[in-house]
Coordinates of C-alpha atoms and ligand atoms in Angstrom, one line a residue:
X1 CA -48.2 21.3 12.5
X2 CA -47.2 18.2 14.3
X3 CA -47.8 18.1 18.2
X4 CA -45.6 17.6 20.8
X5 CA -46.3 14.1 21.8
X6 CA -45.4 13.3 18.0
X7 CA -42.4 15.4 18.5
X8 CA -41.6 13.9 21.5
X9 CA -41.5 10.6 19.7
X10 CA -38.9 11.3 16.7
X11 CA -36.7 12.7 19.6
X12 CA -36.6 9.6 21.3
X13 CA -36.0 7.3 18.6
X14 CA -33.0 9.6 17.9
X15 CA -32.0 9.4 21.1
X16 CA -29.4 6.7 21.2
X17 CA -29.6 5.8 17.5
X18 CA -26.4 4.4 16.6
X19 CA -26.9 5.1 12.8
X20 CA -29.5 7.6 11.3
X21 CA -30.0 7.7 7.9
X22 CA -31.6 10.9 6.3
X23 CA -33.1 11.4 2.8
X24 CA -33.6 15.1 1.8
X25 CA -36.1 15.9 -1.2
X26 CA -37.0 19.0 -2.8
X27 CA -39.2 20.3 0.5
X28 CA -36.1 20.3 2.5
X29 CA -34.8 23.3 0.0
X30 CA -37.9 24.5 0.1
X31 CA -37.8 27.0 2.9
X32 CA -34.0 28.4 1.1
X33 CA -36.8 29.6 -1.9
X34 CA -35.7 27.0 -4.5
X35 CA -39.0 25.6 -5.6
X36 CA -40.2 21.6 -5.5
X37 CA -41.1 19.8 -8.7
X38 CA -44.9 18.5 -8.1
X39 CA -46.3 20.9 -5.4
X40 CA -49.2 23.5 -6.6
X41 CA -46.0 26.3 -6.8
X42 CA -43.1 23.7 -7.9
X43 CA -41.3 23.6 -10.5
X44 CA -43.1 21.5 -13.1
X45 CA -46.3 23.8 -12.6
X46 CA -44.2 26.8 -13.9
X47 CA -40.8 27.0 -15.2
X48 CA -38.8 29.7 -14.1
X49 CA -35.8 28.7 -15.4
X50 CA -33.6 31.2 -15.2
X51 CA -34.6 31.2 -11.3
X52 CA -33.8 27.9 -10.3
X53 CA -31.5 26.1 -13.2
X54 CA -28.8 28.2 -13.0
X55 CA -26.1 28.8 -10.5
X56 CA -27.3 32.3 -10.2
X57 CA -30.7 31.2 -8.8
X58 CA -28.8 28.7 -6.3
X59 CA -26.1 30.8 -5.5
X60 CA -28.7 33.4 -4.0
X61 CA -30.3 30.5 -2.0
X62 CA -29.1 30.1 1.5
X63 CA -29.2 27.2 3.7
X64 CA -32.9 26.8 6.1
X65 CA -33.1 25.8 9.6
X66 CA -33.7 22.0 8.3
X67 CA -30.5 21.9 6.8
X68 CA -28.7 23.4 9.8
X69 CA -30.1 20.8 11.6
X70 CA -29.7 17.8 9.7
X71 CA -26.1 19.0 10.0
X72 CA -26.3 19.8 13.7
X73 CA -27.6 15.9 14.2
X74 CA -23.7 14.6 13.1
X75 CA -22.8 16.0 16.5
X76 CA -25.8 14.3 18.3
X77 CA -25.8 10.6 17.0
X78 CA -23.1 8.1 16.6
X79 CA -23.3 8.0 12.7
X80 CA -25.5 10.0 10.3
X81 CA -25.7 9.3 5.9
X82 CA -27.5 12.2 4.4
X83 CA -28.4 11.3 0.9
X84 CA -30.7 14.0 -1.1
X85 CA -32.2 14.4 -4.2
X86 CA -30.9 17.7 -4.6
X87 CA -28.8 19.5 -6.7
X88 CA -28.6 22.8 -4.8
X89 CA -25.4 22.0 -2.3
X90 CA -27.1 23.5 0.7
X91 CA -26.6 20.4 2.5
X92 CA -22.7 21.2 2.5
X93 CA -23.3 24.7 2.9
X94 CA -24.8 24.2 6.2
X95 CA -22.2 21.7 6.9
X96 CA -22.9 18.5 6.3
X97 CA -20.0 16.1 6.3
X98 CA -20.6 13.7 3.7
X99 CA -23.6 14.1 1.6
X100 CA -24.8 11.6 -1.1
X101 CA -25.9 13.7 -4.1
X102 CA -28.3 10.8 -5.8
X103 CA -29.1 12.8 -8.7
X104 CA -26.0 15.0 -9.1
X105 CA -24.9 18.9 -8.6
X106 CA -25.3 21.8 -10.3
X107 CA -21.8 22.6 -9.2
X108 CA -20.5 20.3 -10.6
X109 CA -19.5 20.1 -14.7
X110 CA -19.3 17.0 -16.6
X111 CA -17.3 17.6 -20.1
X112 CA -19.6 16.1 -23.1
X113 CA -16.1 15.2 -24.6
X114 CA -13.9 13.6 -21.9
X115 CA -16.6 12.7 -19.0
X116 CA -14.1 14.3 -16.8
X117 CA -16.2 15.9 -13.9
X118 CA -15.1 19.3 -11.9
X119 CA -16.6 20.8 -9.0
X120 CA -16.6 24.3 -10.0
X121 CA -18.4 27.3 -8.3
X122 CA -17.6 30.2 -10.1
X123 CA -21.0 32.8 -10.2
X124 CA -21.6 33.7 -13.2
X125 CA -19.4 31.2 -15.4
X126 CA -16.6 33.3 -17.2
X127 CA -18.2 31.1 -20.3
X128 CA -21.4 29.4 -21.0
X129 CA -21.5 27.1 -22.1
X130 CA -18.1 26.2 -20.6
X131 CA -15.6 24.8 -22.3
X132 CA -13.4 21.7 -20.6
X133 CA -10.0 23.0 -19.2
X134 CA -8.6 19.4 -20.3
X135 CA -9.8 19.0 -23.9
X136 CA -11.9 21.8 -25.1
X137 CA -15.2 20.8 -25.5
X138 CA -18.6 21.6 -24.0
X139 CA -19.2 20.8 -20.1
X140 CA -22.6 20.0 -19.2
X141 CA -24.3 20.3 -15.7
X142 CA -23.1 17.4 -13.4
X143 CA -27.1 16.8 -12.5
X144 CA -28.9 13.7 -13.8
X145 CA -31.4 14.5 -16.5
X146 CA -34.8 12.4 -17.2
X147 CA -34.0 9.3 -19.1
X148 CA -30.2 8.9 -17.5
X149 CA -28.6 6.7 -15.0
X150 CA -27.6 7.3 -11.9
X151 CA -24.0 8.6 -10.3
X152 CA -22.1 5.4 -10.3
X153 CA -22.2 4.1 -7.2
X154 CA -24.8 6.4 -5.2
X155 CA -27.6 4.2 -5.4
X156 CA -25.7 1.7 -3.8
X157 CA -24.4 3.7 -1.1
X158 CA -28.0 5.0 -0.2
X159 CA -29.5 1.2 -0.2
X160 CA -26.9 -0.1 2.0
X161 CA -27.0 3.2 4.3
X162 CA -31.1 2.8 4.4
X163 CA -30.8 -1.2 5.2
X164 CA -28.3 -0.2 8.1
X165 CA -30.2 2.5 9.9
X166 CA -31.9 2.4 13.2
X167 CA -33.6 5.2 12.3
X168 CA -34.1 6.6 8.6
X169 CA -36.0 10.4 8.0
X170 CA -37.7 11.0 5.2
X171 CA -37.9 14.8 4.5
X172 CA -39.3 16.7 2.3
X173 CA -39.7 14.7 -1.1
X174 CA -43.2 13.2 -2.1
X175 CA -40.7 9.5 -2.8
X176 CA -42.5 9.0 -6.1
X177 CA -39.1 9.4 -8.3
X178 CA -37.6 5.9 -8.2
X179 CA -35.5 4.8 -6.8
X180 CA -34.9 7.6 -4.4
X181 CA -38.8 6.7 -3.3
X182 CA -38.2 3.2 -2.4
X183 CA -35.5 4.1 0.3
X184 CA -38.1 4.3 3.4
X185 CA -39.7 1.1 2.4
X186 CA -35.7 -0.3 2.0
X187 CA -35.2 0.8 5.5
X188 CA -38.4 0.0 7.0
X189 CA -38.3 -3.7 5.5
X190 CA -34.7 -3.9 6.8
X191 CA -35.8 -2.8 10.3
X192 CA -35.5 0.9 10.7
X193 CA -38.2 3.4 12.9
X194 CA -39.2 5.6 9.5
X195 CA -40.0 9.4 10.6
X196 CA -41.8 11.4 7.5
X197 CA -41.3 14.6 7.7
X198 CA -43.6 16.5 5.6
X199 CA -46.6 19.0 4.9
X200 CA -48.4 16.3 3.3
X201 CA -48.5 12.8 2.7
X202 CA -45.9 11.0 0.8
X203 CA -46.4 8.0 -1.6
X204 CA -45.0 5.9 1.1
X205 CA -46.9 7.6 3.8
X206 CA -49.0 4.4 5.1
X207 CA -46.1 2.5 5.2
X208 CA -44.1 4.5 7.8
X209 CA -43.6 4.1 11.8
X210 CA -44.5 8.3 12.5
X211 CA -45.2 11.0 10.2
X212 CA -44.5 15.0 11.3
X213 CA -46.6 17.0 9.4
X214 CA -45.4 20.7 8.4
X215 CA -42.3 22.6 7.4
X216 CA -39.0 20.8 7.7
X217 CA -37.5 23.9 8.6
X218 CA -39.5 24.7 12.0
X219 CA -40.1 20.5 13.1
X220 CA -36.5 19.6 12.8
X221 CA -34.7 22.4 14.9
X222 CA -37.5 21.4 17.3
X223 CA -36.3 18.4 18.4
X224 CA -32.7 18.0 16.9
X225 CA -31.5 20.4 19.2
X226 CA -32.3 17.9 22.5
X227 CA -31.7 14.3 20.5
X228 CA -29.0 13.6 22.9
X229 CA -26.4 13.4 24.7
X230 CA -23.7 15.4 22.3
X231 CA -21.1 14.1 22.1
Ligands
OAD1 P1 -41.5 16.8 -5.2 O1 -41.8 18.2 -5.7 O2 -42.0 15.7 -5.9 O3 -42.0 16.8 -3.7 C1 -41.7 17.8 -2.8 C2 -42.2 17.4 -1.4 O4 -41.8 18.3 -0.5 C3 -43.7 17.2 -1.3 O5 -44.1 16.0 -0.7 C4 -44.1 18.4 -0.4 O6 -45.3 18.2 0.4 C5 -42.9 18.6 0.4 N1 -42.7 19.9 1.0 C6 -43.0 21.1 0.5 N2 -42.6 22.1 1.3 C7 -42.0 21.5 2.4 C8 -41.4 22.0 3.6 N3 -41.3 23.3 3.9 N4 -40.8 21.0 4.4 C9 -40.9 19.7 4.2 N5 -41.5 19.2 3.1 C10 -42.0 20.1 2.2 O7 -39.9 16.8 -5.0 P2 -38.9 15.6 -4.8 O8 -39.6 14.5 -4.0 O9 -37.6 16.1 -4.2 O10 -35.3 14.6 -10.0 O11 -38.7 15.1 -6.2 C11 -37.8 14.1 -6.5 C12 -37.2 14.3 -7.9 O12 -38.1 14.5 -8.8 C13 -36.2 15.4 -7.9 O13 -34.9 15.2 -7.4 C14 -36.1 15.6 -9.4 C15 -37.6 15.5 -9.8 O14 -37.8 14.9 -11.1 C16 -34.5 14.9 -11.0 O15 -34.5 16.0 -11.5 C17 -33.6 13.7 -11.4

């Protein structure tokens, strides 16, 4: 656990940030129960699949104290981007305006047949596989699987949100997935105070300005709440 002095600092650097930019990983979800990928209990040590790749699994997972306050923090600084790695939607679900999904969402469906893509949260589907209301064939989760591109267009809203922020958070994701990973180090080069926050150290932790070390959900709410004034 971080101390206060360490604290103390991300609070200030906050503190009359005009523009904050936030990357969420895996660890951010973590607290909600949906596992991480590379961690001792994540996902690629054992598969439960039916527990976390399915909208069952998410839709039992509820937004954590980080999420809350990476969407209290809209209220606190001029601008915040939130870009994440995740699939899950908790991000929106605790409020979050606009949310960057780099590497999709599971509620979204992508037809195999006309690419069209609908947000659709129906738990359970009335179908699976579903079939596309517009022409019939197969949808397919709307999440990016190894070996495919990215959304069009996200990883050029997250570089130009990292190379404008004053301040850019790095939480919960061990940044060794490119390009996701290379955000801090975009920032950081581009002049931005880089806070890691994160049980352990990141592949980019040497190269950051202050690293909190433990849960996302119990540092952020510690000093979220007084990153001020409100507006
Ligand atoms: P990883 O599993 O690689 O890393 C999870 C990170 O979260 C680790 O650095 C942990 O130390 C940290 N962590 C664990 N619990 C935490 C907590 N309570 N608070 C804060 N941090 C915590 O997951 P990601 O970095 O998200 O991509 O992985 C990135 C991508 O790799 C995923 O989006 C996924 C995967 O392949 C795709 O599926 C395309």
């Amino acid at each position: 656990m971080s101390g206060a002095s360490a604290i103390d600092r991300a609070r200030e650097a906050l503190s009359g940030a005009p523009r904050v930019t936030v990357l969420t990983g895996s660890g951010a979800s973590a607290e909600s129960g949906v596992p991480t990928f590379r961690d001792a209990a994540g996902l690629w040590q054992q598969v439960q699949l039916e527990d976390v790749a399915t909208p069952e699994g998410f839709a039992a997972a509820e937004p954590n104290p980080a999420h809350r306050a990476l969407a209290a923090l809209e209220d606190r600084v001029g601008q915040v981007s939130l870009i994440t790695q995740n699939v899950d939607g908790l991000h929106q679900a605790a409020g979050s305006g606009r949310v960057v999904e780099l590497h999709g969402s599971l509620w979204d469906l992508r037809c195999t047949g006309c690419g069209t893509t609908r947000s659709d949260h129906r738990v359970p589907l009335p179908e699976v596989p579903p079939r596309c209301p517009a022409c019939g064939e197969w949808q397919r989760p709307g999440v990016v699987w190894f070996g495919e591109g990215l959304p069009p267009g996200a990883l050029e809203e997250a570089a130009q949100a990292a190379r404008e922020a004053d301040v850019f958070l790095s939480v919960g994701t061990a940044a060794e997935v490119a390009p996701a990973g290379s955000l801090p180090l975009l920032a950081r080069q581009a002049g931005a105070f880089v806070v890691e926050i994160n049980p352990q150290p990141s592949a980019v932790a040497d190269e950051v300005d202050l690293a909190l070390r433990g849960p996302a959900g119990e540092l952020l709410p510690r000093f979220v709440a007084e990153v001020g004034p409100a507006r």
